[in-house]
Amino acid sequence: PTASPPTARPGRPGPGARPPIPVNTAIVRRLDAPVTLTAIGAVQSISTVAIRAQIDGQIRQVHFTEGQLVKKGDLLFTIDPRPFEAALRAAEAAHARNKALLQKAQSDLRRYQELSAREFASKQKFEEARANAAALEASILGDAAQVEMARLRLEYTSIRSPIEGRAGSILVTPGNLIKANDATLVVVNQTRPIHAVFSIPEARLDEVRRYRAAGPLAVRILVPEGSPPVPAGTLSFVNNAVDQTTGTIQLKGTFPNPDDRLTPGQFVNVELQLTTLKAVAVVPSQAIQIGQRDGLTFRYVFAVKADSTVELRRVEPGVTFGDQTVVRTGLAAGERVVTVGQLRLRPGAKVRLDSNARRMRPRGAK
């Protein structure tokens, strides 16, 4: 008797058939995709002021602590005011003396004017009285200026912050003698708001200008996973010249920085959002592979058909955001693509979904 051919058990491939290849897959979705530029930037204070004294004197008192947030007009240092108070009193006394002399000179001028008109006094005496009164009037104007200068120098003994910002280290302590415009007492950096300075390739400049003309562009600071986000800022400056040594152009984003998360001099990863593409086809970036044929490079994915076989589908990828990539052509929403296990596949291969499938790497890859 002739033996019958063996039959395949249910759920198992027949003799000579290749078993399905385990893969991971994902569904092509329609999402809103942001178009962004990323760069490494540095945080920069909008305004930095080195506080110096405008008069000579001795530092008597410091009215703030290092690292303190100070407001515009806050008292920072006091210089010994006693010499300047005395100078003000002396200027005021000289002013008062000349005022009294002017009153007498004006009285003499009126008297000589009457006597000269009656020819009881010579015209020379009248001219001398008029010149004396005019000289005292000029002296009083000079005295008023001296009083104002003395009062201003007395005000300079109270050194106040010209901006709102964060104070640095105290560089001159109480008891030290200082000279006008000599040593820096403290540096105050404005931190609210603050700038993030970064550069982009000149090839993207036209794109930035085009989207900026349509409205403000958002700038974000990329923070490590698990860290609280930094409030977003806006693009506030595009430089007027390209750096020819690097082929880049400088941009600045302005951030409100309410909690002082950003510090001048800090290096940050910056993301400039140009626009948002609405309802575009999106796949995980790891689904897209690179192939070559006839010396040409192309991008492709393995699409899973209804019969659990795969076909090689050429695609045109677009922008990438996070771990997702926009696919301009080649896929439709709802299709399923392979994300792990592509290196074992060929067109027409049978696959099965397996969450434990591992990405195979080329030999020698790390």
Coordinates of C-alpha atoms in Angstrom, one line a residue:
P1 CA 0.0 0.0 0.0
T2 CA 1.0 3.6 -0.8
A3 CA 1.6 5.8 2.2
S4 CA -0.4 9.0 2.3
P5 CA 1.6 12.4 2.5
P6 CA 1.8 13.8 5.9
T7 CA -0.7 16.5 6.8
A8 CA 0.1 19.7 8.7
R9 CA -1.3 20.0 12.2
P10 CA -3.7 22.9 12.8
G11 CA -1.9 26.1 13.7
R12 CA 1.4 24.9 12.4
P13 CA 3.0 25.5 8.9
G14 CA 3.0 22.6 6.5
P15 CA 6.2 20.8 5.4
G16 CA 8.7 23.2 3.7
A17 CA 6.7 26.3 4.6
R18 CA 8.5 29.0 6.5
P19 CA 7.0 30.0 9.8
P20 CA 5.6 33.6 10.2
I21 CA 8.3 36.1 11.2
P22 CA 7.6 37.8 14.6
V23 CA 7.4 41.6 14.2
N24 CA 6.1 44.6 16.0
T25 CA 3.8 46.9 14.1
A26 CA 2.1 50.3 14.3
I27 CA -0.9 51.9 12.7
V28 CA -0.4 54.9 10.4
R29 CA -2.2 57.8 12.1
R30 CA -3.3 61.3 11.2
L31 CA -1.9 63.9 13.6
D32 CA -1.0 67.6 13.7
A33 CA 2.8 67.7 13.2
P34 CA 4.8 70.8 14.4
V35 CA 7.5 72.0 12.0
T36 CA 10.5 73.0 14.1
L37 CA 14.1 74.0 14.1
T38 CA 16.4 72.9 17.0
A39 CA 19.7 74.4 18.0
I40 CA 22.0 74.7 20.9
G41 CA 21.8 78.2 22.4
A42 CA 23.0 80.2 25.4
V43 CA 20.9 82.2 27.9
Q44 CA 21.7 85.9 27.9
S45 CA 20.6 88.7 30.1
I46 CA 18.6 91.5 28.4
S47 CA 20.4 94.1 30.5
T48 CA 23.6 93.8 32.6
V49 CA 24.7 96.7 34.8
A50 CA 28.0 97.0 36.6
I51 CA 27.3 99.2 39.6
R52 CA 30.0 101.7 40.4
A53 CA 30.2 104.8 42.6
Q54 CA 29.9 108.3 41.1
I55 CA 31.7 109.9 44.0
D56 CA 34.7 109.3 46.2
G57 CA 34.0 108.1 49.7
Q58 CA 33.9 105.2 52.2
I59 CA 31.3 102.4 51.9
R60 CA 29.3 102.6 55.1
Q61 CA 26.6 99.9 54.6
V62 CA 25.3 97.2 52.1
H63 CA 21.6 96.9 51.9
F64 CA 21.1 93.6 50.1
T65 CA 22.3 90.0 50.1
E66 CA 24.3 88.3 47.4
G67 CA 22.0 86.7 44.8
Q68 CA 19.0 88.7 45.9
L69 CA 16.3 89.8 43.4
V70 CA 16.3 93.6 43.5
K71 CA 13.8 96.0 42.0
K72 CA 14.5 99.2 40.1
G73 CA 15.3 101.9 42.7
D74 CA 16.2 99.6 45.6
L75 CA 19.0 100.9 47.8
L76 CA 22.1 98.8 47.4
F77 CA 25.0 100.7 49.1
T78 CA 25.4 103.8 51.3
I79 CA 28.6 105.9 51.1
D80 CA 29.4 108.0 54.2
P81 CA 27.3 111.2 53.5
R82 CA 28.7 113.5 56.2
P83 CA 31.3 115.3 53.9
F84 CA 28.6 115.9 51.3
E85 CA 26.1 117.1 53.8
A86 CA 28.6 119.7 55.0
A87 CA 29.3 120.7 51.4
L88 CA 25.6 121.2 50.8
R89 CA 25.2 123.4 53.8
A90 CA 28.2 125.5 52.7
A91 CA 26.8 126.0 49.2
E92 CA 23.4 126.9 50.7
A93 CA 25.1 129.5 53.0
A94 CA 26.9 131.1 50.1
H95 CA 23.7 131.2 48.1
A96 CA 21.9 133.0 51.0
R97 CA 24.8 135.5 51.5
N98 CA 24.8 136.5 47.9
K99 CA 21.0 136.9 48.0
A100 CA 21.3 139.3 50.9
L101 CA 24.0 141.3 49.0
L102 CA 21.9 141.4 45.9
Q103 CA 19.0 143.0 47.9
K104 CA 21.4 145.7 49.1
A105 CA 22.8 146.2 45.6
Q106 CA 19.4 146.6 44.1
S107 CA 18.5 149.1 46.8
D108 CA 21.6 151.1 46.0
L109 CA 20.9 150.9 42.3
R110 CA 17.4 152.4 42.8
R111 CA 18.8 155.2 45.0
Y112 CA 21.6 156.1 42.6
Q113 CA 19.2 156.0 39.7
E114 CA 17.0 158.7 41.4
L115 CA 20.0 160.8 42.4
S116 CA 21.5 160.6 38.9
A117 CA 18.2 161.7 37.4
R118 CA 18.3 164.8 39.7
E119 CA 22.0 165.2 39.0
F120 CA 22.8 164.9 42.7
A121 CA 25.1 161.9 41.9
S122 CA 27.5 161.2 39.1
K123 CA 26.5 158.9 36.2
Q124 CA 29.6 156.8 37.1
K125 CA 28.2 155.9 40.5
F126 CA 25.0 154.8 38.9
E127 CA 26.8 152.6 36.4
E128 CA 28.9 151.1 39.2
A129 CA 25.8 150.3 41.2
R130 CA 24.1 148.7 38.2
A131 CA 27.2 146.6 37.4
N132 CA 27.4 145.4 41.0
A133 CA 23.8 144.3 41.1
A134 CA 24.2 142.5 37.8
A135 CA 27.3 140.7 39.1
L136 CA 25.5 139.6 42.2
E137 CA 22.6 138.2 40.1
A138 CA 25.1 136.2 38.1
S139 CA 26.7 135.0 41.3
I140 CA 23.3 133.9 42.7
L141 CA 22.7 131.8 39.5
G142 CA 26.1 130.2 40.0
D143 CA 25.3 129.6 43.7
A144 CA 22.1 127.9 42.8
A145 CA 24.0 125.6 40.5
Q146 CA 26.5 124.8 43.2
V147 CA 23.7 124.0 45.6
E148 CA 22.1 121.7 43.1
M149 CA 25.5 120.0 42.4
A150 CA 26.1 119.5 46.2
R151 CA 22.6 118.1 46.6
L152 CA 23.2 115.7 43.7
R153 CA 26.5 114.5 45.1
L154 CA 24.7 113.9 48.4
E155 CA 22.1 111.8 46.5
Y156 CA 25.0 109.8 45.0
T157 CA 25.9 108.6 48.5
S158 CA 22.8 106.3 48.2
I159 CA 23.6 103.9 45.4
R160 CA 20.4 102.4 43.9
S161 CA 19.7 99.7 41.3
P162 CA 18.9 101.2 37.9
I163 CA 17.1 98.0 36.8
E164 CA 15.1 95.1 38.2
G165 CA 17.3 92.0 38.3
R166 CA 19.3 89.6 40.3
A167 CA 22.4 90.9 42.2
G168 CA 25.7 89.0 42.0
S169 CA 28.6 88.8 44.4
I170 CA 29.4 91.8 46.6
L171 CA 32.7 93.0 45.3
V172 CA 33.4 95.8 47.8
T173 CA 32.5 95.5 51.5
P174 CA 31.7 98.2 54.0
G175 CA 34.7 100.2 55.3
N176 CA 36.5 100.3 52.0
L177 CA 37.4 103.6 50.4
I178 CA 36.3 103.9 46.7
K179 CA 36.9 106.3 43.9
A180 CA 34.3 107.6 41.4
N181 CA 33.9 105.2 38.4
D182 CA 36.7 102.9 39.6
A183 CA 35.8 99.6 41.2
T184 CA 32.7 97.6 40.4
L185 CA 30.6 97.2 43.6
V186 CA 28.2 94.5 42.2
V187 CA 26.8 93.3 38.9
V188 CA 23.0 93.2 38.4
N189 CA 21.6 91.0 35.6
Q190 CA 18.0 91.4 34.4
T191 CA 16.5 87.9 34.4
R192 CA 12.7 88.6 33.9
P193 CA 12.4 88.5 31.0
I194 CA 15.5 87.0 29.5
H195 CA 17.0 86.0 26.1
A196 CA 18.1 82.7 24.7
V197 CA 20.5 83.3 21.8
F198 CA 20.9 80.6 19.1
S199 CA 21.9 80.2 15.5
I200 CA 20.3 78.4 12.5
P201 CA 21.7 77.6 9.0
E202 CA 21.3 80.4 6.6
A203 CA 19.4 78.1 4.3
R204 CA 16.5 78.2 6.7
L205 CA 16.4 82.0 7.0
D206 CA 13.8 82.6 4.3
E207 CA 11.6 79.9 5.8
V208 CA 11.8 81.7 9.2
R209 CA 11.1 85.1 7.7
R210 CA 8.1 83.7 5.8
Y211 CA 6.4 82.1 8.8
R212 CA 7.4 85.1 11.1
A213 CA 5.6 87.5 8.7
A214 CA 2.4 85.5 9.4
G215 CA 2.6 85.9 13.2
P216 CA 4.8 85.5 16.3
L217 CA 6.9 82.3 16.4
A218 CA 7.1 80.3 19.6
V219 CA 10.5 79.4 21.0
R220 CA 10.8 76.6 23.6
I221 CA 13.6 75.3 25.8
L222 CA 13.9 71.5 25.6
V223 CA 14.4 70.1 29.2
P224 CA 15.4 66.6 30.3
E225 CA 12.6 64.1 30.7
G226 CA 11.0 64.4 34.0
S227 CA 11.9 68.1 34.5
P228 CA 9.2 70.7 34.7
P229 CA 8.8 72.6 31.4
V230 CA 10.1 76.1 30.9
P231 CA 7.4 78.6 29.9
A232 CA 7.6 79.2 26.2
G233 CA 8.9 82.4 24.7
T234 CA 8.7 84.2 21.4
L235 CA 11.2 84.9 18.6
S236 CA 12.2 88.6 19.2
F237 CA 15.3 89.1 17.0
V238 CA 16.8 88.0 13.7
N239 CA 20.3 89.3 13.1
N240 CA 21.0 91.5 10.1
A241 CA 24.0 89.6 8.8
V242 CA 25.1 86.0 8.3
D243 CA 28.2 84.8 10.0
Q244 CA 30.4 83.9 6.9
T245 CA 32.7 81.7 9.0
T246 CA 29.9 79.3 10.0
G247 CA 27.1 80.0 7.5
T248 CA 24.7 80.6 10.3
I249 CA 22.6 83.6 11.4
Q250 CA 21.9 84.5 15.0
L251 CA 18.3 84.6 16.5
K252 CA 17.0 85.5 20.0
G253 CA 14.0 84.3 21.8
T254 CA 12.5 86.2 24.7
F255 CA 11.3 84.2 27.7
P256 CA 9.2 85.5 30.7
N257 CA 11.3 83.4 33.1
P258 CA 9.0 83.9 36.1
D259 CA 10.7 81.3 38.3
D260 CA 14.3 82.1 37.2
R261 CA 14.8 78.7 35.7
L262 CA 17.0 80.3 33.0
T263 CA 20.3 81.8 34.2
P264 CA 22.6 84.0 32.1
G265 CA 25.4 82.0 30.6
Q266 CA 23.5 78.7 30.7
F267 CA 23.6 76.4 27.6
V268 CA 20.2 75.2 26.5
N269 CA 18.6 73.2 23.7
V270 CA 16.3 75.5 21.8
E271 CA 13.3 74.6 19.6
L272 CA 11.8 77.2 17.2
Q273 CA 8.3 76.2 16.0
L274 CA 7.7 77.5 12.5
T275 CA 4.2 76.1 11.8
T276 CA 1.9 73.1 12.4
L277 CA 0.9 70.7 9.6
K278 CA -2.7 69.7 10.1
A279 CA -3.9 66.1 10.0
V280 CA -0.9 64.5 8.2
A281 CA 0.0 60.8 8.0
V282 CA 2.4 59.9 10.8
V283 CA 4.4 56.7 11.6
P284 CA 7.0 55.9 14.2
S285 CA 10.4 56.9 12.9
Q286 CA 11.9 53.4 13.4
A287 CA 9.4 52.1 10.8
I288 CA 11.3 54.0 8.0
Q289 CA 14.2 52.1 6.4
I290 CA 16.9 53.2 3.9
G291 CA 17.5 51.2 0.8
Q292 CA 19.5 51.4 -2.4
R293 CA 18.8 50.4 -6.0
D294 CA 20.8 51.3 -9.1
G295 CA 23.0 53.6 -7.0
L296 CA 20.1 55.6 -5.8
T297 CA 19.0 55.8 -2.1
F298 CA 15.4 55.7 -1.2
R299 CA 13.2 55.4 2.0
Y300 CA 10.7 52.5 2.5
V301 CA 8.5 50.8 5.0
F302 CA 7.1 47.2 5.2
A303 CA 3.3 47.5 5.1
V304 CA 1.3 44.6 6.4
K305 CA -1.5 43.5 4.1
A306 CA -4.8 41.8 5.2
D307 CA -3.4 38.3 4.6
S308 CA -0.5 39.0 7.1
T309 CA 2.1 39.3 4.4
V310 CA 4.2 42.3 3.9
E311 CA 5.0 44.5 0.9
L312 CA 7.9 46.9 0.4
R313 CA 6.4 50.4 0.1
R314 CA 8.5 53.4 -0.9
V315 CA 7.7 56.5 1.0
E316 CA 8.6 60.2 1.1
P317 CA 9.3 61.2 4.7
G318 CA 8.7 64.7 5.9
V319 CA 9.4 66.4 9.2
T320 CA 10.3 64.5 12.4
F321 CA 8.9 65.4 15.8
G322 CA 9.7 63.3 18.9
D323 CA 9.8 59.7 17.8
Q324 CA 7.3 60.2 14.9
T325 CA 7.9 61.1 11.2
V326 CA 5.5 62.6 8.8
V327 CA 5.0 60.5 5.6
R328 CA 4.1 62.7 2.6
T329 CA 3.5 59.9 0.1
G330 CA 3.3 56.1 0.0
L331 CA 0.9 55.4 3.0
A332 CA -2.6 56.1 4.1
A333 CA -4.1 56.5 7.5
G334 CA -5.1 53.2 9.1
E335 CA -2.5 51.0 7.3
R336 CA -0.2 48.9 9.5
V337 CA 3.6 49.1 9.2
V338 CA 6.4 47.1 10.7
T339 CA 8.4 48.9 13.4
V340 CA 10.6 46.0 14.7
G341 CA 12.0 43.0 12.7
Q342 CA 12.4 44.6 9.3
L343 CA 15.9 43.0 8.7
R344 CA 14.4 39.5 8.5
L345 CA 11.7 40.5 6.0
R346 CA 11.3 40.4 2.3
P347 CA 8.3 41.3 0.1
G348 CA 5.6 38.7 0.5
A349 CA 6.9 37.3 3.8
K350 CA 4.3 36.1 6.3
V351 CA 4.4 37.9 9.7
R352 CA 2.8 37.5 13.1
L353 CA 2.5 40.2 15.7
D354 CA 4.8 39.7 18.7
S355 CA 5.4 42.3 21.3
N356 CA 8.6 40.5 22.2
A357 CA 10.2 40.8 18.8
R358 CA 13.6 42.4 18.9
R359 CA 15.2 44.8 16.4
M360 CA 18.0 42.9 14.7
R361 CA 21.1 44.9 14.1
P362 CA 23.8 44.5 11.4
R363 CA 26.8 42.6 12.5
G364 CA 29.4 44.8 14.2
A365 CA 26.8 47.4 15.1
K366 CA 26.9 48.7 18.7

